Structures are given as C-alpha cells and as structure tokens.
Coordinates of C-alpha atoms in Angstrom, one line a residue:
Chain A
N25 CA 39.3 85.8 99.7
A26 CA 42.5 87.4 101.0
G27 CA 45.8 85.7 100.1
V28 CA 48.5 84.5 102.5
M29 CA 49.4 87.5 104.7
Q30 CA 52.8 87.9 106.1
N31 CA 54.0 90.6 108.5
P32 CA 56.1 92.5 108.8
R33 CA 57.3 92.9 105.2
H34 CA 60.6 94.2 106.4
L35 CA 62.3 93.5 109.8
V36 CA 65.6 94.8 111.0
R37 CA 67.2 93.3 114.1
R38 CA 70.5 93.7 115.8
R39 CA 72.6 90.7 116.4
G40 CA 71.5 88.8 119.5
Q41 CA 67.8 90.0 119.3
E42 CA 64.8 87.9 118.6
A43 CA 62.8 88.0 115.3
R44 CA 59.2 87.0 115.1
L45 CA 57.6 86.5 111.7
R46 CA 53.9 86.1 111.3
C47 CA 51.9 84.3 108.7
S48 CA 48.1 84.1 108.3
P49 CA 47.1 81.4 105.8
M50 CA 44.4 81.7 103.2
K51 CA 40.9 81.2 104.5
G52 CA 40.1 77.5 104.6
H53 CA 43.8 76.4 104.5
S54 CA 45.0 74.3 107.4
H55 CA 48.5 73.6 106.2
V56 CA 51.4 76.1 106.6
Y57 CA 54.9 75.9 105.3
W58 CA 57.9 78.2 105.9
Y59 CA 60.7 78.6 103.4
R60 CA 63.9 80.7 103.5
Q61 CA 65.5 82.4 100.5
L62 CA 69.1 83.6 100.7
P63 CA 70.2 86.3 98.2
E64 CA 70.4 85.0 94.6
E65 CA 69.2 81.5 95.6
G66 CA 66.0 79.5 95.4
L67 CA 63.7 78.9 98.3
K68 CA 64.7 76.2 100.9
F69 CA 62.1 74.3 102.9
M70 CA 62.2 74.8 106.6
V71 CA 59.1 73.5 108.3
Y72 CA 55.5 72.2 107.6
L73 CA 52.8 72.7 110.2
Q74 CA 49.2 71.9 110.7
K75 CA 47.1 73.5 113.5
E76 CA 48.9 72.7 116.8
N77 CA 51.2 70.2 115.1
I78 CA 54.6 70.2 113.5
I79 CA 54.5 67.7 110.7
D80 CA 57.9 68.1 109.1
E81 CA 60.8 70.2 110.5
S82 CA 63.6 68.6 108.5
G83 CA 64.7 71.9 107.1
M84 CA 64.9 73.8 110.4
P85 CA 68.2 74.6 111.9
K86 CA 68.7 72.7 115.1
E87 CA 69.2 75.7 117.3
R88 CA 67.6 79.2 117.7
F89 CA 64.7 78.5 115.2
S90 CA 61.2 77.4 116.2
A91 CA 57.8 77.5 114.6
E92 CA 54.2 77.2 115.8
F93 CA 50.7 77.2 114.3
P94 CA 48.3 77.6 117.2
K95 CA 44.7 76.7 117.2
E96 CA 43.8 80.4 117.1
G97 CA 45.9 83.1 115.3
P98 CA 48.7 83.1 112.8
S99 CA 51.7 80.8 112.4
I100 CA 54.8 82.2 114.0
L101 CA 58.4 81.6 112.9
R102 CA 60.7 82.6 115.8
I103 CA 64.5 83.2 115.5
Q104 CA 66.3 83.7 118.8
Q105 CA 69.7 85.5 119.1
V106 CA 69.8 86.4 115.4
V107 CA 73.1 86.4 113.6
R108 CA 74.1 88.1 110.3
G109 CA 73.7 84.8 108.5
D110 CA 70.0 84.8 109.3
S111 CA 69.5 87.7 106.9
A112 CA 67.2 86.4 104.2
A113 CA 63.6 86.5 102.9
Y114 CA 61.3 84.2 104.7
F115 CA 58.3 83.0 102.9
C116 CA 55.1 81.4 104.2
A117 CA 52.8 79.3 102.0
S118 CA 49.5 77.6 102.8
S119 CA 47.5 74.9 101.2
P120 CA 44.1 73.1 101.8
A121 CA 44.0 69.9 103.6
W122 CA 45.2 66.8 101.7
G123 CA 42.8 65.6 99.1
Q124 CA 41.7 69.1 98.2
G125 CA 43.9 70.7 95.6
G126 CA 46.9 68.3 95.8
T127 CA 50.2 69.9 96.7
E128 CA 49.5 73.4 95.3
A129 CA 50.7 75.9 97.8
F130 CA 49.9 79.7 97.8
F131 CA 52.7 82.0 98.9
G132 CA 52.8 85.2 100.9
Q133 CA 54.9 88.1 99.9
G134 CA 57.6 87.2 102.3
T135 CA 59.4 89.0 105.2
R136 CA 62.8 90.3 104.5
L137 CA 64.9 90.0 107.7
T138 CA 68.0 92.1 107.9
V139 CA 70.4 91.5 110.8
V140 CA 72.7 94.4 111.5
Chain B
A29 CA 67.3 63.2 98.2
Q30 CA 65.6 65.2 95.4
T31 CA 67.5 67.9 93.6
V32 CA 66.4 70.5 91.0
T33 CA 68.9 72.1 88.7
Q34 CA 68.4 75.2 86.5
S35 CA 71.5 75.6 84.4
Q36 CA 70.7 79.1 83.0
P37 CA 71.3 81.8 85.7
E38 CA 70.2 84.5 83.3
M39 CA 68.4 84.9 80.0
S40 CA 67.4 87.9 77.9
V41 CA 65.1 88.1 74.9
Q42 CA 63.2 90.7 72.9
E43 CA 59.5 91.3 73.5
A44 CA 57.2 89.0 71.5
E45 CA 60.0 86.4 71.1
T46 CA 59.7 82.8 72.4
V47 CA 62.0 81.7 75.2
T48 CA 62.6 78.4 76.8
L49 CA 63.9 77.9 80.4
S50 CA 65.6 74.6 81.3
C51 CA 65.1 72.5 84.4
T52 CA 66.3 69.0 85.3
Y53 CA 65.6 67.1 88.4
D54 CA 66.8 64.0 90.1
T55 CA 64.5 61.6 92.0
S56 CA 63.9 57.9 92.5
E57 CA 60.2 58.5 93.1
S58 CA 57.6 57.7 90.5
N59 CA 54.7 59.9 91.7
Y60 CA 55.5 63.6 91.9
Y61 CA 54.5 67.0 90.8
L62 CA 56.6 69.6 89.0
F63 CA 56.0 73.4 89.0
W64 CA 57.2 76.6 87.6
Y65 CA 57.0 79.7 89.8
K66 CA 57.5 83.3 88.8
Q67 CA 59.0 85.8 91.3
P68 CA 58.8 89.4 90.0
P69 CA 60.6 92.3 91.8
S70 CA 57.7 92.4 94.2
R71 CA 59.0 89.1 95.6
Q72 CA 55.6 87.5 95.4
M73 CA 55.9 83.8 94.4
I74 CA 53.3 83.2 91.6
L75 CA 52.5 79.7 90.3
V76 CA 52.8 79.7 86.5
I77 CA 52.2 76.1 85.6
R78 CA 52.0 72.6 87.2
Q79 CA 52.5 69.1 85.8
E80 CA 51.6 65.8 87.4
A81 CA 54.2 63.2 86.6
Y82 CA 51.7 60.5 85.8
K83 CA 50.3 62.6 83.0
Q84 CA 52.0 62.2 79.6
Q85 CA 50.3 65.3 78.1
N86 CA 52.3 68.5 78.6
A87 CA 50.6 71.2 80.7
T88 CA 49.6 74.5 79.0
E89 CA 48.4 77.8 80.5
N90 CA 47.8 80.4 77.8
R91 CA 51.3 81.6 76.6
F92 CA 53.1 79.2 79.0
S93 CA 53.7 75.5 78.2
V94 CA 56.0 72.8 79.4
N95 CA 58.0 70.1 77.7
F96 CA 58.0 67.2 80.3
Q97 CA 60.4 64.4 79.5
K98 CA 60.0 61.9 82.3
A99 CA 62.7 59.5 81.3
A100 CA 65.2 62.3 80.9
K101 CA 64.0 64.0 84.1
S102 CA 63.6 67.2 82.2
F103 CA 60.9 69.9 82.7
S104 CA 61.4 73.0 80.5
L105 CA 59.2 76.1 80.4
K106 CA 58.3 77.8 77.1
I107 CA 57.0 81.3 77.1
S108 CA 55.5 82.3 73.8
D109 CA 54.9 85.9 72.6
S110 CA 56.9 87.2 75.6
Q111 CA 55.8 90.4 77.3
L112 CA 57.6 93.0 79.4
G113 CA 55.6 91.8 82.4
D114 CA 57.2 88.4 82.1
T115 CA 60.4 89.9 83.4
A116 CA 61.1 88.0 86.7
M117 CA 63.0 85.2 88.4
Y118 CA 61.6 81.8 87.4
F119 CA 62.0 78.9 89.7
C120 CA 61.4 75.2 88.8
A121 CA 60.2 73.2 91.8
F122 CA 59.5 69.5 92.6
A123 CA 57.2 67.8 95.2
I124 CA 56.7 64.2 96.0
Q125 CA 53.1 63.2 96.0
G126 CA 51.8 63.6 99.5
A127 CA 55.0 65.1 100.9
Q128 CA 53.6 68.6 100.8
K129 CA 57.0 70.4 100.5
L130 CA 58.7 71.9 97.5
V131 CA 62.3 71.5 96.4
F132 CA 63.3 74.5 94.3
G133 CA 66.0 75.1 91.8
Q134 CA 68.3 78.1 92.0
G135 CA 66.3 80.1 89.5
T136 CA 66.7 81.8 86.1
R137 CA 66.6 85.6 85.9
L138 CA 64.6 86.4 82.7
T139 CA 64.6 89.8 81.2
I140 CA 62.3 90.8 78.4
N141 CA 63.6 93.8 76.5
P142 CA 61.4 96.3 74.6

C-alpha cells in the first residue's frame, strides 16, 4: 500500500508564475489536508477536502490560493502569481473516512516551493 | 482558538540517554487528541505517538512514552535509550475530536550525539 504521494518534491517558480502541487492520498483514504511549513516553523493548516468538496478552508489565504480534490485524480493545490513569501514546504496528508481510524493522518514527503 | 507551545527550540543528549520534550496546549474543548510527530532531515512527517484526551493512561510505543497531564494541559514526550536515528525535529500537535485538522507547535530540534 503506497503512502501519500506528493509531486514534485521540489518546485522552482519565478515571481508571478503559477505553482501546481499534486497529492495522491493513500489507497482507501477519502480525506485530504494541505499544510504549509515556513522555515524553522511548525506546520500550519490550510485546507481540508473530501472528493469534490471543500470542507474547511479556514487556513487558506483569501487570494491566489485554491485547492481541489476531483472525483478522479489527485488533489491539487494551486498558487497563482507566486511571491517570495510563498516559498515554503507544502505537505499533504490523508486519512480514512470518519469513524475509521479517528483523526490519524498520514503525511506525504512534501513539496518544497522556491520562488525566485 | 487552540494553541500549542513547545518551549525548547533545541535539545541535545548523548546516545542511550533519556530525554524529555515539553509541550503545553490551550483549549476549552474536552474531547481532543494529542500527537507527537517526528520530522527527520528527509522532511517526512512520522507519527510517533498519539493520546486520546479521555484516556487517563499515558500512551506508550516501545521507547517512546508520554506524560499527559490534562488539568495542566501538558503533554511531554519521553524517549528512553535514545538512538542516533532519533535525531530529528519533533512536533507536538493537537486536534479537536471530529475536526480533522491538526494544530502544531513550533517544534524542538533534537540531536542525539554518539
């Protein structure tokens, strides 16, 4: 059973470009979460999605950031018009549906975004 | 809002020693979960141990154990017989039951010296 897969591992974008980060959850997991980790800090929650639904986006910046988890394919975190302050490691986590395993989430290895 | 505080930015011990990492949290909720995650240089977040708030018994996983003091809102991690592979960042995290999102502390960088 493959773990949570994120790609790319490293992404370099120039200011003003778009960044697309992909996350494939563990098999059987229908819940996906995105977190951002700035250098020397802990992870900060961004958004929680189920298939075709955004459940909680309370941690998402109001502009330029969006996330989706389509019926088919990976979850995508999209950052438009990137700025230097977007440079961070972005982690995806997945968990089973509620009632199966509680709140334990399994993390991917992250995507390190560098904006130059 | 929930907050998690780790007051030790860095710690260093010799191999085979016991080390305790501190974590305090603030919440008005009564049903929640607490976690310790390990992040080695590979950046992978690895769950070390988990504690349900309604359980009085402290969780244990091999060399890792916690001291959960609910009234004091304290959740420390003890690593016994420390090994070089324990070198990593350690994050304490909190989740309200059913909320399905984690609140992390700022982390403690632990170094195990040979």
